[in-house]
Coordinates of N, CA and C in Angstrom, one line a residue:
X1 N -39.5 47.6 -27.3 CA -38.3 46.9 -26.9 C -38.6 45.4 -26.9
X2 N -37.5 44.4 -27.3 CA -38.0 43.2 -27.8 C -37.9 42.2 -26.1
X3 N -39.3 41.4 -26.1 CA -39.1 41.0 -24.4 C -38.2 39.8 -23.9
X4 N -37.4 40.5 -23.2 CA -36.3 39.0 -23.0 C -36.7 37.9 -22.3
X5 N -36.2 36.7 -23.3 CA -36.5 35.3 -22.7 C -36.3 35.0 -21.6
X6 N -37.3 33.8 -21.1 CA -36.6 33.0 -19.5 C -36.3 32.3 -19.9
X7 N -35.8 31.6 -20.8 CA -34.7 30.5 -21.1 C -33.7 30.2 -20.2
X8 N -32.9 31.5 -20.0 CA -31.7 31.2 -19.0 C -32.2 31.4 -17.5
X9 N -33.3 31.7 -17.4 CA -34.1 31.6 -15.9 C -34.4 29.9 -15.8
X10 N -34.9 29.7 -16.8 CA -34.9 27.9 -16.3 C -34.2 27.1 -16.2
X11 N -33.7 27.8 -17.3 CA -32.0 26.9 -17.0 C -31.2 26.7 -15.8
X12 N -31.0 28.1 -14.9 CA -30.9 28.1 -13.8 C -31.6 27.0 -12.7
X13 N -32.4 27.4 -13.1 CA -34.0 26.2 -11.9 C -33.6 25.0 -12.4
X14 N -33.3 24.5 -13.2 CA -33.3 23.3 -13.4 C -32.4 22.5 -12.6
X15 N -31.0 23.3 -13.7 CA -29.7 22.8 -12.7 C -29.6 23.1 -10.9
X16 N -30.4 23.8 -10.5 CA -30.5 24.3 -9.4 C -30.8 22.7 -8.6
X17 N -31.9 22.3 -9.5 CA -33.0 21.4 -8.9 C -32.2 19.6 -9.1
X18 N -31.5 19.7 -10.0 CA -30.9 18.8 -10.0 C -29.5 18.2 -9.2
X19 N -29.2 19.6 -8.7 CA -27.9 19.4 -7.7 C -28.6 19.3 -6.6
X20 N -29.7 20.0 -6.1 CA -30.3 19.6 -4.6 C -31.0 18.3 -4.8
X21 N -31.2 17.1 -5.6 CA -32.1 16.4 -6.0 C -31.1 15.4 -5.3
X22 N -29.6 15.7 -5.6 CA -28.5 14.6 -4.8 C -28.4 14.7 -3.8
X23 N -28.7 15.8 -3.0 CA -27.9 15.9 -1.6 C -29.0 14.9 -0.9
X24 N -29.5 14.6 -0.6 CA -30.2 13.7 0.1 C -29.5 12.4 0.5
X25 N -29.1 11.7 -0.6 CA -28.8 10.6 -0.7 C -26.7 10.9 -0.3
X26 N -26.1 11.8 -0.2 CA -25.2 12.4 -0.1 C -25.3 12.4 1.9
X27 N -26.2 13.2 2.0 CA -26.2 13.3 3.2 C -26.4 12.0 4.4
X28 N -26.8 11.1 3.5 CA -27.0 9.6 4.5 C -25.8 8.9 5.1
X29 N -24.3 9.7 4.1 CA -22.9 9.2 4.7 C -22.9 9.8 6.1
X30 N -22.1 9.0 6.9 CA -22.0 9.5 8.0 C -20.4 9.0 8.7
X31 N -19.7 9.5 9.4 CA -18.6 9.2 10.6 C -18.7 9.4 11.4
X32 N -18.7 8.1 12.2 CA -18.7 7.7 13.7 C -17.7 7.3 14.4
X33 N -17.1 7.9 15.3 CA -16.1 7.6 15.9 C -16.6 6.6 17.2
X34 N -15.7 5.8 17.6 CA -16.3 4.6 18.6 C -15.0 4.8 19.3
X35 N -15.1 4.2 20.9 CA -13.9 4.0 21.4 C -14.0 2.6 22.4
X36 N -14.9 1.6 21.7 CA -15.0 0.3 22.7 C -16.3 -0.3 21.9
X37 N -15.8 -1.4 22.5 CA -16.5 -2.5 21.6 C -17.9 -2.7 21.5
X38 N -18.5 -1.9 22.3 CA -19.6 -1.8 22.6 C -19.9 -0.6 21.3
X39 N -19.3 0.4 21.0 CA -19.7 1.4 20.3 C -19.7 1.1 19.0
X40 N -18.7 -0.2 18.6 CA -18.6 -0.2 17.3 C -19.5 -1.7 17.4
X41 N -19.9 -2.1 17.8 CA -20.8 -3.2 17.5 C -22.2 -2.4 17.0
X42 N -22.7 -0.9 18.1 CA -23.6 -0.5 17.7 C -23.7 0.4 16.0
X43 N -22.2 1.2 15.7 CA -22.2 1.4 14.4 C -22.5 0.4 13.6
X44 N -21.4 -0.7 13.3 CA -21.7 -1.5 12.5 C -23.2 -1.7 12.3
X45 N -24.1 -1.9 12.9 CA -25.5 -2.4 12.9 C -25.8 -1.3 12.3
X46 N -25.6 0.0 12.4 CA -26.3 0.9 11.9 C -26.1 1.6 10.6
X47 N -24.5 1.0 10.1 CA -23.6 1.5 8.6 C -24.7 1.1 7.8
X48 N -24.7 2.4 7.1 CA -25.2 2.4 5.4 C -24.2 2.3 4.6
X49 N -24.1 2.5 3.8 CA -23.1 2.6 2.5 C -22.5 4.1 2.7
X50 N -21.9 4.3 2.5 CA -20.8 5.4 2.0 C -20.1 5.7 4.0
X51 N -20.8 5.1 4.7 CA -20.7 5.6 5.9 C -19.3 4.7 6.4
X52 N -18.6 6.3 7.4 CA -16.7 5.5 8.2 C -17.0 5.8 9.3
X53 N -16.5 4.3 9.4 CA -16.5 4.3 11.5 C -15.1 4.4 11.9
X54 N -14.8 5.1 12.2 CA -13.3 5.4 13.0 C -12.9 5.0 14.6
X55 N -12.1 4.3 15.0 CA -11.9 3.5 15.9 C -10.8 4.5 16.7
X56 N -11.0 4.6 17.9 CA -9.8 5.8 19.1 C -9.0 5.2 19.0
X57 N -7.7 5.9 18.7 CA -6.5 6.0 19.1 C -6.1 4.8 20.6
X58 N -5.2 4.3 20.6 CA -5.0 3.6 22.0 C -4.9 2.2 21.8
X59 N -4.7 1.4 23.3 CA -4.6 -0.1 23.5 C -6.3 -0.4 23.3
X60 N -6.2 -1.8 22.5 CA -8.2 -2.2 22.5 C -7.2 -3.8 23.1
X61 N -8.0 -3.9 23.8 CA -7.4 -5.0 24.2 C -8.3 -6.2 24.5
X62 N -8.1 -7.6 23.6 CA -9.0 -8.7 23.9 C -10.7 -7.7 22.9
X63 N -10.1 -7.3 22.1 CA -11.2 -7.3 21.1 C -11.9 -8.1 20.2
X64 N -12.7 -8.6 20.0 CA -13.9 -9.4 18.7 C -14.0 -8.5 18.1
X65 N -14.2 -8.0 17.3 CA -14.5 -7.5 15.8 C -15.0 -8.3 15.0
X66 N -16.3 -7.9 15.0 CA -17.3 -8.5 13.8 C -17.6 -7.8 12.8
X67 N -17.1 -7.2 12.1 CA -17.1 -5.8 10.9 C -18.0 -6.4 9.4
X68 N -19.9 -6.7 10.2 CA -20.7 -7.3 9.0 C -21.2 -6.3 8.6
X69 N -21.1 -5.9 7.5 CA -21.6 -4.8 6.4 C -21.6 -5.4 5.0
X70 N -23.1 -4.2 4.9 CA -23.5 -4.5 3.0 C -23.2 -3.1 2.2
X71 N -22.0 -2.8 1.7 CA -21.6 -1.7 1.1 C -22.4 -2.0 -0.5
X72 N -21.6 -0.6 -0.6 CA -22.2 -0.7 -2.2 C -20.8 -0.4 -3.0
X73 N -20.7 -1.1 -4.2 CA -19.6 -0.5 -4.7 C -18.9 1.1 -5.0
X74 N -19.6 1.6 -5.2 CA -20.0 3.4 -4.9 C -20.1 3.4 -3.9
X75 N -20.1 2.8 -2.7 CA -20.3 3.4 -1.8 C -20.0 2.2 -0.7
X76 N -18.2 2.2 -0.3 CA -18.1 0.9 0.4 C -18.0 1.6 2.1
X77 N -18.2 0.6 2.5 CA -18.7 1.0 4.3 C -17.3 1.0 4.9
X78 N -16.3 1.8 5.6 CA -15.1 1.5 5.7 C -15.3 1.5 7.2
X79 N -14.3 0.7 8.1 CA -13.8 0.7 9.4 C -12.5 1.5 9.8
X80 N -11.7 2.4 10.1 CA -10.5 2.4 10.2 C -10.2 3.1 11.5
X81 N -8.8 3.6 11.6 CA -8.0 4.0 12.6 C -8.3 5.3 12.8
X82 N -8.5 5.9 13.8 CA -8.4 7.2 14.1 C -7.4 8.0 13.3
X83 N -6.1 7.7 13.7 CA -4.4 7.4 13.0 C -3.8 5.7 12.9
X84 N -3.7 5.8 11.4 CA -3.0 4.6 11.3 C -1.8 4.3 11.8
X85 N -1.9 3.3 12.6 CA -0.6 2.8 13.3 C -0.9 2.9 15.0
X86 N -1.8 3.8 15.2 CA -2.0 3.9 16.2 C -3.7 3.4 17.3
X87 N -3.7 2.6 17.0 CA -5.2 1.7 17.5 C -4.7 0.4 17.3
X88 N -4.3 -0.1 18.5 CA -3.6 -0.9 18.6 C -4.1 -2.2 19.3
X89 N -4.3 -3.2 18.6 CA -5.3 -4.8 19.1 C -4.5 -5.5 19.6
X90 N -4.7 -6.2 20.7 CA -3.6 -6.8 21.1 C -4.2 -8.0 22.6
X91 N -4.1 -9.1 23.0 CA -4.3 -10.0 23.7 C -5.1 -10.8 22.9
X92 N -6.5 -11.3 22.8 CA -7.2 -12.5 22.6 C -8.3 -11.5 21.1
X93 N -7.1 -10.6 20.6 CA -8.2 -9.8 19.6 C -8.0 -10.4 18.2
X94 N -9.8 -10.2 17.9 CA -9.6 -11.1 16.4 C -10.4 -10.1 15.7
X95 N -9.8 -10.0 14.6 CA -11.3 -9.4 13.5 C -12.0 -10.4 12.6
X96 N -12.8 -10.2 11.9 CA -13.7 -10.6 10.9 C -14.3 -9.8 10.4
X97 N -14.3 -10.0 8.9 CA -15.2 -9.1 8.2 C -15.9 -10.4 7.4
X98 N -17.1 -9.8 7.0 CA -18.3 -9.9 6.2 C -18.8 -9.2 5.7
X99 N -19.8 -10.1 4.6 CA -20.6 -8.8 4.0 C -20.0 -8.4 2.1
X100 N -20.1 -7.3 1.5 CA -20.1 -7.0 0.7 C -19.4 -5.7 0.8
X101 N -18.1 -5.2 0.3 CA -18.0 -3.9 -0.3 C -17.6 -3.2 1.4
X102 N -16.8 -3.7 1.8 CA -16.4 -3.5 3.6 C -14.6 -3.1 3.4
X103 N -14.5 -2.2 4.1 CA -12.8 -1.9 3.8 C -12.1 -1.7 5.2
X104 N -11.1 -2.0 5.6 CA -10.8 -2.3 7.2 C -9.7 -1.8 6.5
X105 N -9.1 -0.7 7.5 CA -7.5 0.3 7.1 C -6.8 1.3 8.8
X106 N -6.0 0.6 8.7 CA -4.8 1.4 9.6 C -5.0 0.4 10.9
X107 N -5.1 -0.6 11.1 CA -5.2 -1.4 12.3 C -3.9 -2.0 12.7
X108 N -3.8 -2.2 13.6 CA -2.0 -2.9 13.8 C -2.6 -4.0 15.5
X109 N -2.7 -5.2 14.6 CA -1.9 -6.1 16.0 C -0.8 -6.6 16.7
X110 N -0.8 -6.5 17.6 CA 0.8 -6.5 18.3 C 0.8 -7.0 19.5
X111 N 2.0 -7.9 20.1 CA 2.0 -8.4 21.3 C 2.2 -9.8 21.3
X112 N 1.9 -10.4 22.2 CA 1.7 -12.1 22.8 C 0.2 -11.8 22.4
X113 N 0.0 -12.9 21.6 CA -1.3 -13.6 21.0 C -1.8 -14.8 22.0
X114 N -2.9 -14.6 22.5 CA -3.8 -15.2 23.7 C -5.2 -15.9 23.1
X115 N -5.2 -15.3 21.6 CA -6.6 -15.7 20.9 C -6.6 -17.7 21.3
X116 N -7.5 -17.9 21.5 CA -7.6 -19.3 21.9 C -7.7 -20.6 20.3
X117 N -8.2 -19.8 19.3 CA -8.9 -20.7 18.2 C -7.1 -20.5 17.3
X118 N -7.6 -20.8 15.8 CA -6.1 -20.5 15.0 C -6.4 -19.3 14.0
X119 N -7.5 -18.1 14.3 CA -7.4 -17.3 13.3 C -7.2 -15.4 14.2
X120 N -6.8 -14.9 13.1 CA -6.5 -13.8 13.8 C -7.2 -12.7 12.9
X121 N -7.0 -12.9 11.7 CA -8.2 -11.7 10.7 C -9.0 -13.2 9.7
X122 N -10.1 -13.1 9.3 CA -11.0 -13.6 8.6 C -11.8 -13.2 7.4
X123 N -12.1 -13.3 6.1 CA -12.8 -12.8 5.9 C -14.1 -13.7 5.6
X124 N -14.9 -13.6 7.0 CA -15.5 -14.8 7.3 C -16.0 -14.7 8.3
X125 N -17.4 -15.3 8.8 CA -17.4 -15.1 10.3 C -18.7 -16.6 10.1
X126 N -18.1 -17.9 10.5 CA -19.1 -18.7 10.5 C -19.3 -19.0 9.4
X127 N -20.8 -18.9 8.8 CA -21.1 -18.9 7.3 C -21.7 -17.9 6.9
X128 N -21.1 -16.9 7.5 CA -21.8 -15.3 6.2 C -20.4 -15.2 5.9
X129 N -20.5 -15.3 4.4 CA -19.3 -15.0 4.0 C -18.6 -13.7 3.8
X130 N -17.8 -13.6 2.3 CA -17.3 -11.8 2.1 C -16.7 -11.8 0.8
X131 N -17.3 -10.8 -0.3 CA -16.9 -10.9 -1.4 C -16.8 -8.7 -1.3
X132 N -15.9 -8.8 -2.2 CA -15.5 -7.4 -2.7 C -15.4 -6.8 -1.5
X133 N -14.1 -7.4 -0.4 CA -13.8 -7.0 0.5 C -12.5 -6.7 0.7
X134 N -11.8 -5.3 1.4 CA -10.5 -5.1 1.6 C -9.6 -4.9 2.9
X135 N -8.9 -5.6 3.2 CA -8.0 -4.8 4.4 C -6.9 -4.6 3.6
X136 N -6.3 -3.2 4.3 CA -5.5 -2.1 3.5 C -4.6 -1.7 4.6
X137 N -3.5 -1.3 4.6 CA -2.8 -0.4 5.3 C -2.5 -1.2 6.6
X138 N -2.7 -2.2 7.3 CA -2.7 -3.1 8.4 C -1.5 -3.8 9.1
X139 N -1.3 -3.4 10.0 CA 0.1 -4.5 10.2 C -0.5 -5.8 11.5
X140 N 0.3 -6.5 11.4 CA 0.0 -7.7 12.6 C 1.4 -7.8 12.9
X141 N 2.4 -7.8 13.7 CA 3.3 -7.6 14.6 C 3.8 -8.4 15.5
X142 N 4.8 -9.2 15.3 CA 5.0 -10.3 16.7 C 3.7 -10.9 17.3
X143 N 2.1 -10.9 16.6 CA 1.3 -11.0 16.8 C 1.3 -12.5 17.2
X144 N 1.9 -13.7 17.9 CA 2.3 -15.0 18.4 C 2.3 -15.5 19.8
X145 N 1.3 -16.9 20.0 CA 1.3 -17.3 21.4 C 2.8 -17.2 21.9
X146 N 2.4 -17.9 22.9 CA 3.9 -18.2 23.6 C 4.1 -19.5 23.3
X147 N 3.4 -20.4 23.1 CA 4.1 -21.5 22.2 C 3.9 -21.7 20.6
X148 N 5.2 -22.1 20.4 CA 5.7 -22.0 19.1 C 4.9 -23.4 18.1
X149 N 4.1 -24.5 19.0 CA 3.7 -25.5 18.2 C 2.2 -25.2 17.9
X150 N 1.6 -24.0 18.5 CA 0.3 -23.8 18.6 C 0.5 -23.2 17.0
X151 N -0.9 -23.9 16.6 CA -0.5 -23.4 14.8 C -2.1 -22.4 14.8
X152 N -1.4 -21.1 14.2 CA -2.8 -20.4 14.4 C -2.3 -19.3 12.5
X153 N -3.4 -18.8 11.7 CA -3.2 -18.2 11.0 C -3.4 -16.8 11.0
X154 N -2.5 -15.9 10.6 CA -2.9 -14.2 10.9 C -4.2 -13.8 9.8
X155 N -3.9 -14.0 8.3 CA -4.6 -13.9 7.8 C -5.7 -14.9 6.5
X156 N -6.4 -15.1 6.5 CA -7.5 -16.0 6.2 C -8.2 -15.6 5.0
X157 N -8.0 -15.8 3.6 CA -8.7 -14.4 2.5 C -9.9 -15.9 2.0
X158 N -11.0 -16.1 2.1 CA -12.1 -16.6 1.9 C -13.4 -15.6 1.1
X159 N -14.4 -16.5 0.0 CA -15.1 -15.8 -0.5 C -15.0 -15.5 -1.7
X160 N -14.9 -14.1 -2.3 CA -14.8 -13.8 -3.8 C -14.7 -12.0 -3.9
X161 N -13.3 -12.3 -4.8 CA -13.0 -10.9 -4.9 C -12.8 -9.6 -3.7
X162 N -12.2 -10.1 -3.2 CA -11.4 -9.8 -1.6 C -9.5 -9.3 -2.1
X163 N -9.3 -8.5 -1.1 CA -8.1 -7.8 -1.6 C -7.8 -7.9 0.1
X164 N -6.3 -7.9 -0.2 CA -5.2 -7.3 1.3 C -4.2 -6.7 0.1
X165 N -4.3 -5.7 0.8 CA -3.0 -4.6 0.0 C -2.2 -3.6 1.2
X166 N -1.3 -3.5 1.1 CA -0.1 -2.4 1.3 C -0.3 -3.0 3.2
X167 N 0.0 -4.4 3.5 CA -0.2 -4.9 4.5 C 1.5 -5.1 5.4
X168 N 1.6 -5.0 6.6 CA 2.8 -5.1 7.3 C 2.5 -6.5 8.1
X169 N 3.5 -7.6 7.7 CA 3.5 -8.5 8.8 C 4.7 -9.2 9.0
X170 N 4.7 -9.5 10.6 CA 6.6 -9.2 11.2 C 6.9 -10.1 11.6
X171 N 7.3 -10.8 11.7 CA 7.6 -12.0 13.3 C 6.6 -13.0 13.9
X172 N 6.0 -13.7 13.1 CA 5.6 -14.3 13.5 C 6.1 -16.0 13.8
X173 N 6.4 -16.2 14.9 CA 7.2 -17.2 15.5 C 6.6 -18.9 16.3
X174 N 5.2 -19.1 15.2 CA 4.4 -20.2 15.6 C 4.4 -20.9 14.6
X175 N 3.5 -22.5 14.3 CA 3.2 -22.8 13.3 C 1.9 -22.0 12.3
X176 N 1.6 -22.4 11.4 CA 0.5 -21.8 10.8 C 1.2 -20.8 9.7
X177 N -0.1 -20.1 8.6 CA 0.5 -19.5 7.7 C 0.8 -17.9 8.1
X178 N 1.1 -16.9 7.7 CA 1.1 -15.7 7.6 C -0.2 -15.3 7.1
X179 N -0.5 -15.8 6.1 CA -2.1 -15.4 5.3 C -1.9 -16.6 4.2
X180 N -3.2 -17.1 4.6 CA -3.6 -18.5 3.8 C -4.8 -18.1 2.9
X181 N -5.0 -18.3 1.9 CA -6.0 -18.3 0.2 C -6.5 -19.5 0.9
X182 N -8.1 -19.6 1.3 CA -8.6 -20.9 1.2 C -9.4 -20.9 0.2
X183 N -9.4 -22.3 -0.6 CA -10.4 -22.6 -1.9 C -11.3 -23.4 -1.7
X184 N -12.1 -24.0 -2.4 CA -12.5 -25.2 -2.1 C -12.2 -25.9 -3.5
X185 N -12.0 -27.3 -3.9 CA -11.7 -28.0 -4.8 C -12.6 -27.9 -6.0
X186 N -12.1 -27.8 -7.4 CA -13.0 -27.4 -7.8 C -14.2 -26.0 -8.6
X187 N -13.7 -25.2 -7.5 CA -14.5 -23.8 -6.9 C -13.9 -23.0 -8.6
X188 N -14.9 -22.5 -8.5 CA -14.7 -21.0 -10.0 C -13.8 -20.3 -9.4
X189 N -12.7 -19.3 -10.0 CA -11.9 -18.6 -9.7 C -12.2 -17.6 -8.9
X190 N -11.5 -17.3 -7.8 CA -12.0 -16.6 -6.6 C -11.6 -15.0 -6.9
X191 N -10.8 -14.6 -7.7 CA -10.3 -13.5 -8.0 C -9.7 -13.0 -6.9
X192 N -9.3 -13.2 -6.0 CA -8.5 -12.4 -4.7 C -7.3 -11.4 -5.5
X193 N -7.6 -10.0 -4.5 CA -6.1 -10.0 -5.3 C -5.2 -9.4 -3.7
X194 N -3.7 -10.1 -3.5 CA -3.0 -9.6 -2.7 C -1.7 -9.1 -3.4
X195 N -1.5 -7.7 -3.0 CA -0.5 -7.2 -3.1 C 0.0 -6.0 -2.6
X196 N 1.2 -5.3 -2.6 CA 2.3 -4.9 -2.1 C 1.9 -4.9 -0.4
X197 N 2.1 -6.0 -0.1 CA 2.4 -6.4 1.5 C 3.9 -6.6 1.7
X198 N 4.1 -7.0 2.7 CA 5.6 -6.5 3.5 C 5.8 -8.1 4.5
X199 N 6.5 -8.8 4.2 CA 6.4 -10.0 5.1 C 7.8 -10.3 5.5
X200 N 7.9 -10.3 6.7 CA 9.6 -10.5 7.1 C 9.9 -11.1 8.8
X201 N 10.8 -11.1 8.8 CA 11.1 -11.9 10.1 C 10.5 -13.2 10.3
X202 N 10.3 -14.2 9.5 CA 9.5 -15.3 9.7 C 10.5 -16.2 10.0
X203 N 10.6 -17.1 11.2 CA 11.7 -17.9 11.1 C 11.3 -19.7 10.7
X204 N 12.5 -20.2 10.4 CA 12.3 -21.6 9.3 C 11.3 -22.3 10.6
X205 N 10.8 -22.9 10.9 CA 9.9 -24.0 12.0 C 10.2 -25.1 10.9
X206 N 10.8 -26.2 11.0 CA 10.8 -27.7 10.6 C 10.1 -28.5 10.8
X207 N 9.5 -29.0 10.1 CA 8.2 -29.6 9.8 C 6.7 -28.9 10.3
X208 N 7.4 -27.8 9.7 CA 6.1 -27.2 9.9 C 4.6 -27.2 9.0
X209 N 3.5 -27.4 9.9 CA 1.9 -27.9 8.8 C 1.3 -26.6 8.7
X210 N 1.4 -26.4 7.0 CA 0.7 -25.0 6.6 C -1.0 -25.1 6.7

């Protein structure tokens, strides 16, 4: 009888050995759920690449958000909502992101705005800047002091190759922009790209300084 090959026995081992050869690096993603600012200051510090920090449900009130991460394009570090729509920022709360390859999705600010300075999202914090960065899915909401001459801006797109997409913003009833492109004079094309956002309720302010 003619003796049958292991051909298709190594075949097997091989592919075998090449699909467990990934999980390693597979297994380094992680989800962390946080419910205070304390928890997500410690994720952040700990995100690898492919890894989502998920933020509770509820009022976060008088939040900082410093959302510094080094994603990888394959593998961008996301922040988001437990449920979009529902994790809700509101008094003296600001975000910032930094970093590389960072994605911020389902956040909604709302209320009387208390933040003391003129920014409310960044992508920026100081001078670490933020390139191939996105907020997604986001609303800011009546997000406005109580006076109407205090000029403060909701969103701030700085850096290179940064995106806001499918963004909700409502009523904002101060001076300042809705979301300002800053450049510098000069500067190589920044590539931002913004689109399908939702901007409405803005009322005319006369002589108003963008």
């Amino acid at each position: 009888m003619p003796r049958k090959s292991g051909t298709g026995l190594c075949c097997w081992t091989l592919c075998a050995f090449l699909m467990l050869a990934g999980t390693p690096d597979e297994a380094k993603s992680a989800t962390t759920s946080v419910c205070s600012v304390a928890e997500l200051n410690a994720a952040v510090s700990a995100a690898g690449p492919g890894d989502v920090i998920k933020m509770c449900n509820g009022n976060w009130a008088d939040a900082k958000i410093v959302f510094s991460v080094r994603g990888q394009s394959d593998g961008p570090i996301r922040l988001e909502a437990e449920t979009p729509g529902q994790v809700i920022l509101t008094g003296s709360s600001q975000l910032f992101i930094t970093g590389n390859f960072a994605i911020v999705d389902g956040l909604t600010f709302k209320g009387k705005s208390t933040v003391s300075d003129y920014r409310i999202i960044q992508f920026q914090n100081g001078t670490d800047g933020c390139s191939d960065c996105r907020l997604t899915n986001t609303s800011v909401l009546e997000y406005s002091p109580a006076d109407s001459q205090k000029n403060t801006k909701w969103v701030i797109v700085q850096g290179a190759r940064n995106r806001v997409d499918h963004c909700h913003f409502r009523g904002k009833t101060n001076l300042g922009a809705m979301l300002q492109v800053k450049i510098r004079e000069f500067s190589k094309p920044n590539d931002h790209r913004i689109d399908h956002n939702f901007f409405e309720n803005r009322p005319d302010l006369r002589g108003e300084q963008n």
